[in-house]
Amino acid sequence: MAELGVGELFRRALAEGSEEARERLARALLEDLEGGLQEVAKRVGGEVVPDTVVVRTALEVAVAAMAYARGSGRRLRVIAPSEPVPGWGPLNTLLSAMEENGLVEVYRLQLIASTRPTARDIARRVAKIARGISAKVVDVSDAPPYVVAGLHAGGVRTLTVLVDLGYMAVFQKFGFY
């Protein structure tokens, strides 16, 4: 297979959602982070730019938000899992590199409910973080329902989801009123 560009790898990761596609995208971005983000930015648009992203494994959502928000001059905030989640390897690798370069602020907490912590515990922690970082627009494409409830309790009223249109990805907003 011919060497694919970052833009095409992004499109495939978004369409497939597989760990292999995400791994290829992460490797390509690690080789040239700035150039890769510029390439992805050409394929991302939408109604609003998220200032915070909640992700469990969906590397492409964090990359899209980072690429789309680059021109705003502020760092993207990412709420990511602190405990291992199946398929989180590519996301962790890329978030570490982005954090070292000062492109993102990463907040880690357990995002999978179990007997301890329960969904209620996670929602409370998410609400506390959302209030603390003053999140206004949060992408919840890869967030479980109890995290969305925690964001609402934390004062977030505008949420986005990343929608794959095939030729590009767009952030579509919805909100609580």
PDB file of N, CA and C in Angstrom, residues 94-175:
ATOM      1  N   LEU A  94      -0.317   9.803  21.681  1.00  0.00           N
ATOM      2  CA  LEU A  94      -0.411  11.118  21.055  1.00  0.00           C
ATOM      3  C   LEU A  94      -0.679  12.221  22.083  1.00  0.00           C
ATOM      4  N   LEU A  95      -1.524  11.949  23.078  1.00  0.00           N
ATOM      5  CA  LEU A  95      -1.787  12.967  24.101  1.00  0.00           C
ATOM      6  C   LEU A  95      -0.520  13.327  24.868  1.00  0.00           C
ATOM      7  N   SER A  96       0.313  12.336  25.139  1.00  0.00           N
ATOM      8  CA  SER A  96       1.582  12.605  25.836  1.00  0.00           C
ATOM      9  C   SER A  96       2.462  13.534  25.011  1.00  0.00           C
ATOM     10  N   ALA A  97       2.568  13.270  23.703  1.00  0.00           N
ATOM     11  CA  ALA A  97       3.385  14.109  22.829  1.00  0.00           C
ATOM     12  C   ALA A  97       2.796  15.516  22.727  1.00  0.00           C
ATOM     13  N   MET A  98       1.485  15.622  22.606  1.00  0.00           N
ATOM     14  CA  MET A  98       0.838  16.935  22.498  1.00  0.00           C
ATOM     15  C   MET A  98       0.985  17.723  23.793  1.00  0.00           C
ATOM     16  N   GLU A  99       0.910  17.024  24.917  1.00  0.00           N
ATOM     17  CA  GLU A  99       1.055  17.691  26.208  1.00  0.00           C
ATOM     18  C   GLU A  99       2.487  18.196  26.390  1.00  0.00           C
ATOM     19  N   GLU A 100       3.476  17.410  25.953  1.00  0.00           N
ATOM     20  CA  GLU A 100       4.875  17.832  26.039  1.00  0.00           C
ATOM     21  C   GLU A 100       5.127  19.077  25.197  1.00  0.00           C
ATOM     22  N   ASN A 101       4.442  19.185  24.061  1.00  0.00           N
ATOM     23  CA  ASN A 101       4.597  20.343  23.180  1.00  0.00           C
ATOM     24  C   ASN A 101       3.729  21.522  23.602  1.00  0.00           C
ATOM     25  N   GLY A 102       2.967  21.379  24.677  1.00  0.00           N
ATOM     26  CA  GLY A 102       2.143  22.470  25.177  1.00  0.00           C
ATOM     27  C   GLY A 102       0.902  22.749  24.350  1.00  0.00           C
ATOM     28  N   LEU A 103       0.439  21.758  23.592  1.00  0.00           N
ATOM     29  CA  LEU A 103      -0.729  21.952  22.738  1.00  0.00           C
ATOM     30  C   LEU A 103      -2.035  21.626  23.439  1.00  0.00           C
ATOM     31  N   VAL A 104      -1.991  20.775  24.452  1.00  0.00           N
ATOM     32  CA  VAL A 104      -3.207  20.382  25.163  1.00  0.00           C
ATOM     33  C   VAL A 104      -2.952  20.361  26.664  1.00  0.00           C
ATOM     34  N   GLU A 105      -4.018  20.504  27.413  1.00  0.00           N
ATOM     35  CA  GLU A 105      -4.007  20.261  28.854  1.00  0.00           C
ATOM     36  C   GLU A 105      -4.817  18.992  29.058  1.00  0.00           C
ATOM     37  N   VAL A 106      -4.222  17.996  29.691  1.00  0.00           N
ATOM     38  CA  VAL A 106      -4.899  16.712  29.858  1.00  0.00           C
ATOM     39  C   VAL A 106      -5.324  16.554  31.312  1.00  0.00           C
ATOM     40  N   TYR A 107      -6.601  16.228  31.488  1.00  0.00           N
ATOM     41  CA  TYR A 107      -7.162  15.937  32.804  1.00  0.00           C
ATOM     42  C   TYR A 107      -7.546  14.472  32.795  1.00  0.00           C
ATOM     43  N   ARG A 108      -6.990  13.722  33.697  1.00  0.00           N
ATOM     44  CA  ARG A 108      -7.235  12.282  33.702  1.00  0.00           C
ATOM     45  C   ARG A 108      -8.129  11.889  34.870  1.00  0.00           C
ATOM     46  N   LEU A 109      -9.115  11.059  34.561  1.00  0.00           N
ATOM     47  CA  LEU A 109      -9.960  10.465  35.585  1.00  0.00           C
ATOM     48  C   LEU A 109     -10.565   9.185  35.038  1.00  0.00           C
ATOM     49  N   GLN A 110     -11.040   8.365  35.920  1.00  0.00           N
ATOM     50  CA  GLN A 110     -11.632   7.106  35.486  1.00  0.00           C
ATOM     51  C   GLN A 110     -12.959   7.401  34.795  1.00  0.00           C
ATOM     52  N   LEU A 111     -13.093   6.929  33.547  1.00  0.00           N
ATOM     53  CA  LEU A 111     -14.289   7.210  32.762  1.00  0.00           C
ATOM     54  C   LEU A 111     -15.186   5.998  32.567  1.00  0.00           C
ATOM     55  N   ILE A 112     -14.785   4.858  33.073  1.00  0.00           N
ATOM     56  CA  ILE A 112     -15.595   3.647  32.946  1.00  0.00           C
ATOM     57  C   ILE A 112     -16.200   3.343  34.312  1.00  0.00           C
ATOM     58  N   ALA A 113     -17.520   3.317  34.364  1.00  0.00           N
ATOM     59  CA  ALA A 113     -18.206   3.053  35.628  1.00  0.00           C
ATOM     60  C   ALA A 113     -18.115   1.576  35.987  1.00  0.00           C
ATOM     61  N   SER A 114     -18.004   1.330  37.263  1.00  0.00           N
ATOM     62  CA  SER A 114     -17.983  -0.038  37.786  1.00  0.00           C
ATOM     63  C   SER A 114     -18.587   0.027  39.189  1.00  0.00           C
ATOM     64  N   THR A 115     -18.296  -0.955  39.998  1.00  0.00           N
ATOM     65  CA  THR A 115     -18.818  -0.896  41.363  1.00  0.00           C
ATOM     66  C   THR A 115     -18.152   0.229  42.141  1.00  0.00           C
ATOM     67  N   ARG A 116     -16.943   0.539  41.774  1.00  0.00           N
ATOM     68  CA  ARG A 116     -16.238   1.655  42.376  1.00  0.00           C
ATOM     69  C   ARG A 116     -15.265   2.193  41.366  1.00  0.00           C
ATOM     70  N   PRO A 117     -15.380   3.325  40.789  1.00  0.00           N
ATOM     71  CA  PRO A 117     -16.403   4.318  41.031  1.00  0.00           C
ATOM     72  C   PRO A 117     -17.679   4.036  40.245  1.00  0.00           C
ATOM     73  N   THR A 118     -18.757   4.481  40.800  1.00  0.00           N
ATOM     74  CA  THR A 118     -20.045   4.327  40.129  1.00  0.00           C
ATOM     75  C   THR A 118     -20.217   5.458  39.117  1.00  0.00           C
ATOM     76  N   ALA A 119     -21.244   5.355  38.307  1.00  0.00           N
ATOM     77  CA  ALA A 119     -21.542   6.403  37.334  1.00  0.00           C
ATOM     78  C   ALA A 119     -21.765   7.737  38.036  1.00  0.00           C
ATOM     79  N   ARG A 120     -22.413   7.703  39.194  1.00  0.00           N
ATOM     80  CA  ARG A 120     -22.658   8.926  39.969  1.00  0.00           C
ATOM     81  C   ARG A 120     -21.337   9.560  40.415  1.00  0.00           C
ATOM     82  N   ASP A 121     -20.385   8.736  40.884  1.00  0.00           N
ATOM     83  CA  ASP A 121     -19.079   9.255  41.299  1.00  0.00           C
ATOM     84  C   ASP A 121     -18.355   9.925  40.135  1.00  0.00           C
ATOM     85  N   ILE A 122     -18.394   9.278  38.981  1.00  0.00           N
ATOM     86  CA  ILE A 122     -17.722   9.831  37.803  1.00  0.00           C
ATOM     87  C   ILE A 122     -18.393  11.137  37.378  1.00  0.00           C
ATOM     88  N   ALA A 123     -19.714  11.169  37.386  1.00  0.00           N
ATOM     89  CA  ALA A 123     -20.433  12.394  37.016  1.00  0.00           C
ATOM     90  C   ALA A 123     -20.057  13.543  37.946  1.00  0.00           C
ATOM     91  N   ARG A 124     -19.922  13.271  39.233  1.00  0.00           N
ATOM     92  CA  ARG A 124     -19.532  14.316  40.190  1.00  0.00           C
ATOM     93  C   ARG A 124     -18.127  14.835  39.897  1.00  0.00           C
ATOM     94  N   ARG A 125     -17.203  13.909  39.598  1.00  0.00           N
ATOM     95  CA  ARG A 125     -15.824  14.330  39.295  1.00  0.00           C
ATOM     96  C   ARG A 125     -15.774  15.148  38.014  1.00  0.00           C
ATOM     97  N   VAL A 126     -16.529  14.737  37.008  1.00  0.00           N
ATOM     98  CA  VAL A 126     -16.564  15.476  35.744  1.00  0.00           C
ATOM     99  C   VAL A 126     -17.145  16.871  35.977  1.00  0.00           C
ATOM    100  N   ALA A 127     -18.198  16.970  36.779  1.00  0.00           N
ATOM    101  CA  ALA A 127     -18.795  18.272  37.085  1.00  0.00           C
ATOM    102  C   ALA A 127     -17.779  19.186  37.772  1.00  0.00           C
ATOM    103  N   LYS A 128     -17.019  18.623  38.679  1.00  0.00           N
ATOM    104  CA  LYS A 128     -16.010  19.396  39.398  1.00  0.00           C
ATOM    105  C   LYS A 128     -14.931  19.901  38.443  1.00  0.00           C
ATOM    106  N   ILE A 129     -14.486  19.047  37.540  1.00  0.00           N
ATOM    107  CA  ILE A 129     -13.481  19.455  36.558  1.00  0.00           C
ATOM    108  C   ILE A 129     -14.052  20.514  35.624  1.00  0.00           C
ATOM    109  N   ALA A 130     -15.276  20.308  35.136  1.00  0.00           N
ATOM    110  CA  ALA A 130     -15.892  21.262  34.205  1.00  0.00           C
ATOM    111  C   ALA A 130     -16.018  22.648  34.837  1.00  0.00           C
ATOM    112  N   ARG A 131     -16.389  22.689  36.110  1.00  0.00           N
ATOM    113  CA  ARG A 131     -16.464  23.981  36.807  1.00  0.00           C
ATOM    114  C   ARG A 131     -15.074  24.580  36.986  1.00  0.00           C
ATOM    115  N   GLY A 132     -14.113  23.742  37.334  1.00  0.00           N
ATOM    116  CA  GLY A 132     -12.749  24.214  37.592  1.00  0.00           C
ATOM    117  C   GLY A 132     -12.056  24.781  36.372  1.00  0.00           C
ATOM    118  N   ILE A 133     -12.309  24.205  35.210  1.00  0.00           N
ATOM    119  CA  ILE A 133     -11.648  24.690  33.991  1.00  0.00           C
ATOM    120  C   ILE A 133     -12.542  25.638  33.195  1.00  0.00           C
ATOM    121  N   SER A 134     -13.725  25.910  33.706  1.00  0.00           N
ATOM    122  CA  SER A 134     -14.694  26.789  33.040  1.00  0.00           C
ATOM    123  C   SER A 134     -14.957  26.367  31.602  1.00  0.00           C
ATOM    124  N   ALA A 135     -15.244  25.092  31.420  1.00  0.00           N
ATOM    125  CA  ALA A 135     -15.539  24.572  30.085  1.00  0.00           C
ATOM    126  C   ALA A 135     -16.832  25.180  29.572  1.00  0.00           C
ATOM    127  N   LYS A 136     -16.813  25.645  28.345  1.00  0.00           N
ATOM    128  CA  LYS A 136     -17.998  26.253  27.735  1.00  0.00           C
ATOM    129  C   LYS A 136     -18.592  25.370  26.637  1.00  0.00           C
ATOM    130  N   VAL A 137     -17.733  24.890  25.729  1.00  0.00           N
ATOM    131  CA  VAL A 137     -18.164  24.047  24.614  1.00  0.00           C
ATOM    132  C   VAL A 137     -17.361  22.755  24.684  1.00  0.00           C
ATOM    133  N   VAL A 138     -18.050  21.633  24.890  1.00  0.00           N
ATOM    134  CA  VAL A 138     -17.375  20.354  25.096  1.00  0.00           C
ATOM    135  C   VAL A 138     -17.829  19.351  24.051  1.00  0.00           C
ATOM    136  N   ASP A 139     -16.854  18.663  23.426  1.00  0.00           N
ATOM    137  CA  ASP A 139     -17.193  17.609  22.484  1.00  0.00           C
ATOM    138  C   ASP A 139     -17.383  16.305  23.261  1.00  0.00           C
ATOM    139  N   VAL A 140     -18.517  15.653  23.014  1.00  0.00           N
ATOM    140  CA  VAL A 140     -18.864  14.423  23.736  1.00  0.00           C
ATOM    141  C   VAL A 140     -19.032  13.235  22.783  1.00  0.00           C
ATOM    142  N   SER A 141     -18.373  13.280  21.634  1.00  0.00           N
ATOM    143  CA  SER A 141     -18.493  12.204  20.642  1.00  0.00           C
ATOM    144  C   SER A 141     -18.134  10.842  21.214  1.00  0.00           C
ATOM    145  N   ASP A 142     -17.190  10.800  22.138  1.00  0.00           N
ATOM    146  CA  ASP A 142     -16.708   9.532  22.692  1.00  0.00           C
ATOM    147  C   ASP A 142     -16.965   9.446  24.196  1.00  0.00           C
ATOM    148  N   ALA A 143     -17.941  10.177  24.688  1.00  0.00           N
ATOM    149  CA  ALA A 143     -18.216  10.215  26.126  1.00  0.00           C
ATOM    150  C   ALA A 143     -19.431   9.361  26.478  1.00  0.00           C
ATOM    151  N   PRO A 144     -19.360   8.635  27.600  1.00  0.00           N
ATOM    152  CA  PRO A 144     -20.540   7.892  28.059  1.00  0.00           C
ATOM    153  C   PRO A 144     -21.602   8.843  28.613  1.00  0.00           C
ATOM    154  N   PRO A 145     -22.854   8.404  28.692  1.00  0.00           N
ATOM    155  CA  PRO A 145     -23.960   9.266  29.135  1.00  0.00           C
ATOM    156  C   PRO A 145     -23.763   9.903  30.514  1.00  0.00           C
ATOM    157  N   TYR A 146     -23.182   9.181  31.455  1.00  0.00           N
ATOM    158  CA  TYR A 146     -23.014   9.744  32.791  1.00  0.00           C
ATOM    159  C   TYR A 146     -21.977  10.868  32.797  1.00  0.00           C
ATOM    160  N   VAL A 147     -21.049  10.886  31.839  1.00  0.00           N
ATOM    161  CA  VAL A 147     -20.120  12.004  31.719  1.00  0.00           C
ATOM    162  C   VAL A 147     -20.865  13.233  31.193  1.00  0.00           C
ATOM    163  N   VAL A 148     -21.768  13.025  30.243  1.00  0.00           N
ATOM    164  CA  VAL A 148     -22.576  14.130  29.726  1.00  0.00           C
ATOM    165  C   VAL A 148     -23.413  14.725  30.856  1.00  0.00           C
ATOM    166  N   ALA A 149     -23.977  13.886  31.702  1.00  0.00           N
ATOM    167  CA  ALA A 149     -24.741  14.365  32.852  1.00  0.00           C
ATOM    168  C   ALA A 149     -23.852  15.170  33.797  1.00  0.00           C
ATOM    169  N   GLY A 150     -22.629  14.716  34.002  1.00  0.00           N
ATOM    170  CA  GLY A 150     -21.692  15.450  34.849  1.00  0.00           C
ATOM    171  C   GLY A 150     -21.324  16.799  34.258  1.00  0.00           C
ATOM    172  N   LEU A 151     -21.173  16.852  32.944  1.00  0.00           N
ATOM    173  CA  LEU A 151     -20.874  18.131  32.290  1.00  0.00           C
ATOM    174  C   LEU A 151     -22.019  19.116  32.496  1.00  0.00           C
ATOM    175  N   HIS A 152     -23.245  18.628  32.369  1.00  0.00           N
ATOM    176  CA  HIS A 152     -24.409  19.498  32.589  1.00  0.00           C
ATOM    177  C   HIS A 152     -24.417  20.012  34.024  1.00  0.00           C
ATOM    178  N   ALA A 153     -24.163  19.123  34.970  1.00  0.00           N
ATOM    179  CA  ALA A 153     -24.126  19.539  36.370  1.00  0.00           C
ATOM    180  C   ALA A 153     -22.991  20.527  36.625  1.00  0.00           C
ATOM    181  N   GLY A 154     -21.933  20.455  35.820  1.00  0.00           N
ATOM    182  CA  GLY A 154     -20.803  21.365  35.957  1.00  0.00           C
ATOM    183  C   GLY A 154     -20.985  22.690  35.245  1.00  0.00           C
ATOM    184  N   GLY A 155     -22.141  22.900  34.624  1.00  0.00           N
ATOM    185  CA  GLY A 155     -22.432  24.188  34.013  1.00  0.00           C
ATOM    186  C   GLY A 155     -22.233  24.261  32.513  1.00  0.00           C
ATOM    187  N   VAL A 156     -21.853  23.167  31.876  1.00  0.00           N
ATOM    188  CA  VAL A 156     -21.674  23.177  30.421  1.00  0.00           C
ATOM    189  C   VAL A 156     -23.046  23.117  29.771  1.00  0.00           C
ATOM    190  N   ARG A 157     -23.308  24.045  28.861  1.00  0.00           N
ATOM    191  CA  ARG A 157     -24.606  24.083  28.195  1.00  0.00           C
ATOM    192  C   ARG A 157     -24.519  23.868  26.691  1.00  0.00           C
ATOM    193  N   THR A 158     -23.309  23.861  26.132  1.00  0.00           N
ATOM    194  CA  THR A 158     -23.158  23.624  24.702  1.00  0.00           C
ATOM    195  C   THR A 158     -22.251  22.427  24.484  1.00  0.00           C
ATOM    196  N   LEU A 159     -22.785  21.426  23.836  1.00  0.00           N
ATOM    197  CA  LEU A 159     -22.048  20.207  23.536  1.00  0.00           C
ATOM    198  C   LEU A 159     -21.912  20.063  22.031  1.00  0.00           C
ATOM    199  N   THR A 160     -20.872  19.362  21.599  1.00  0.00           N
ATOM    200  CA  THR A 160     -20.699  19.082  20.181  1.00  0.00           C
ATOM    201  C   THR A 160     -20.461  17.593  19.989  1.00  0.00           C
ATOM    202  N   VAL A 161     -20.725  17.145  18.777  1.00  0.00           N
ATOM    203  CA  VAL A 161     -20.342  15.800  18.343  1.00  0.00           C
ATOM    204  C   VAL A 161     -19.651  15.958  16.996  1.00  0.00           C
ATOM    205  N   LEU A 162     -18.662  15.120  16.758  1.00  0.00           N
ATOM    206  CA  LEU A 162     -17.945  15.136  15.488  1.00  0.00           C
ATOM    207  C   LEU A 162     -18.670  14.205  14.534  1.00  0.00           C
ATOM    208  N   VAL A 163     -19.122  14.741  13.412  1.00  0.00           N
ATOM    209  CA  VAL A 163     -19.893  13.986  12.439  1.00  0.00           C
ATOM    210  C   VAL A 163     -19.043  13.787  11.187  1.00  0.00           C
ATOM    211  N   ASP A 164     -18.926  12.543  10.754  1.00  0.00           N
ATOM    212  CA  ASP A 164     -18.158  12.200   9.560  1.00  0.00           C
ATOM    213  C   ASP A 164     -19.049  12.346   8.341  1.00  0.00           C
ATOM    214  N   LEU A 165     -18.691  13.267   7.441  1.00  0.00           N
ATOM    215  CA  LEU A 165     -19.445  13.456   6.210  1.00  0.00           C
ATOM    216  C   LEU A 165     -18.767  12.781   5.022  1.00  0.00           C
ATOM    217  N   GLY A 166     -17.739  12.005   5.291  1.00  0.00           N
ATOM    218  CA  GLY A 166     -17.012  11.318   4.235  1.00  0.00           C
ATOM    219  C   GLY A 166     -15.849  12.142   3.740  1.00  0.00           C
ATOM    220  N   TYR A 167     -16.115  13.264   3.125  1.00  0.00           N
ATOM    221  CA  TYR A 167     -15.063  14.119   2.590  1.00  0.00           C
ATOM    222  C   TYR A 167     -14.502  15.062   3.650  1.00  0.00           C
ATOM    223  N   MET A 168     -15.235  15.263   4.717  1.00  0.00           N
ATOM    224  CA  MET A 168     -14.763  16.086   5.825  1.00  0.00           C
ATOM    225  C   MET A 168     -15.525  15.734   7.101  1.00  0.00           C
ATOM    226  N   ALA A 169     -15.050  16.262   8.213  1.00  0.00           N
ATOM    227  CA  ALA A 169     -15.694  16.050   9.510  1.00  0.00           C
ATOM    228  C   ALA A 169     -16.126  17.409  10.045  1.00  0.00           C
ATOM    229  N   VAL A 170     -17.297  17.467  10.635  1.00  0.00           N
ATOM    230  CA  VAL A 170     -17.797  18.730  11.178  1.00  0.00           C
ATOM    231  C   VAL A 170     -18.234  18.557  12.621  1.00  0.00           C
ATOM    232  N   PHE A 171     -18.002  19.614  13.397  1.00  0.00           N
ATOM    233  CA  PHE A 171     -18.495  19.650  14.764  1.00  0.00           C
ATOM    234  C   PHE A 171     -19.894  20.238  14.726  1.00  0.00           C
ATOM    235  N   GLN A 172     -20.875  19.462  15.151  1.00  0.00           N
ATOM    236  CA  GLN A 172     -22.250  19.945  15.217  1.00  0.00           C
ATOM    237  C   GLN A 172     -22.599  20.151  16.675  1.00  0.00           C
ATOM    238  N   LYS A 173     -23.240  21.264  16.961  1.00  0.00           N
ATOM    239  CA  LYS A 173     -23.530  21.583  18.356  1.00  0.00           C
ATOM    240  C   LYS A 173     -24.987  21.268  18.701  1.00  0.00           C
ATOM    241  N   PHE A 174     -25.182  21.021  19.963  1.00  0.00           N
ATOM    242  CA  PHE A 174     -26.500  20.923  20.560  1.00  0.00           C
ATOM    243  C   PHE A 174     -26.334  21.372  21.988  1.00  0.00           C
ATOM    244  N   GLY A 175     -27.403  21.674  22.656  1.00  0.00           N
ATOM    245  CA  GLY A 175     -27.228  22.191  24.000  1.00  0.00           C
ATOM    246  C   GLY A 175     -28.399  21.912  24.910  1.00  0.00           C
TER     247      GLY A 175
END
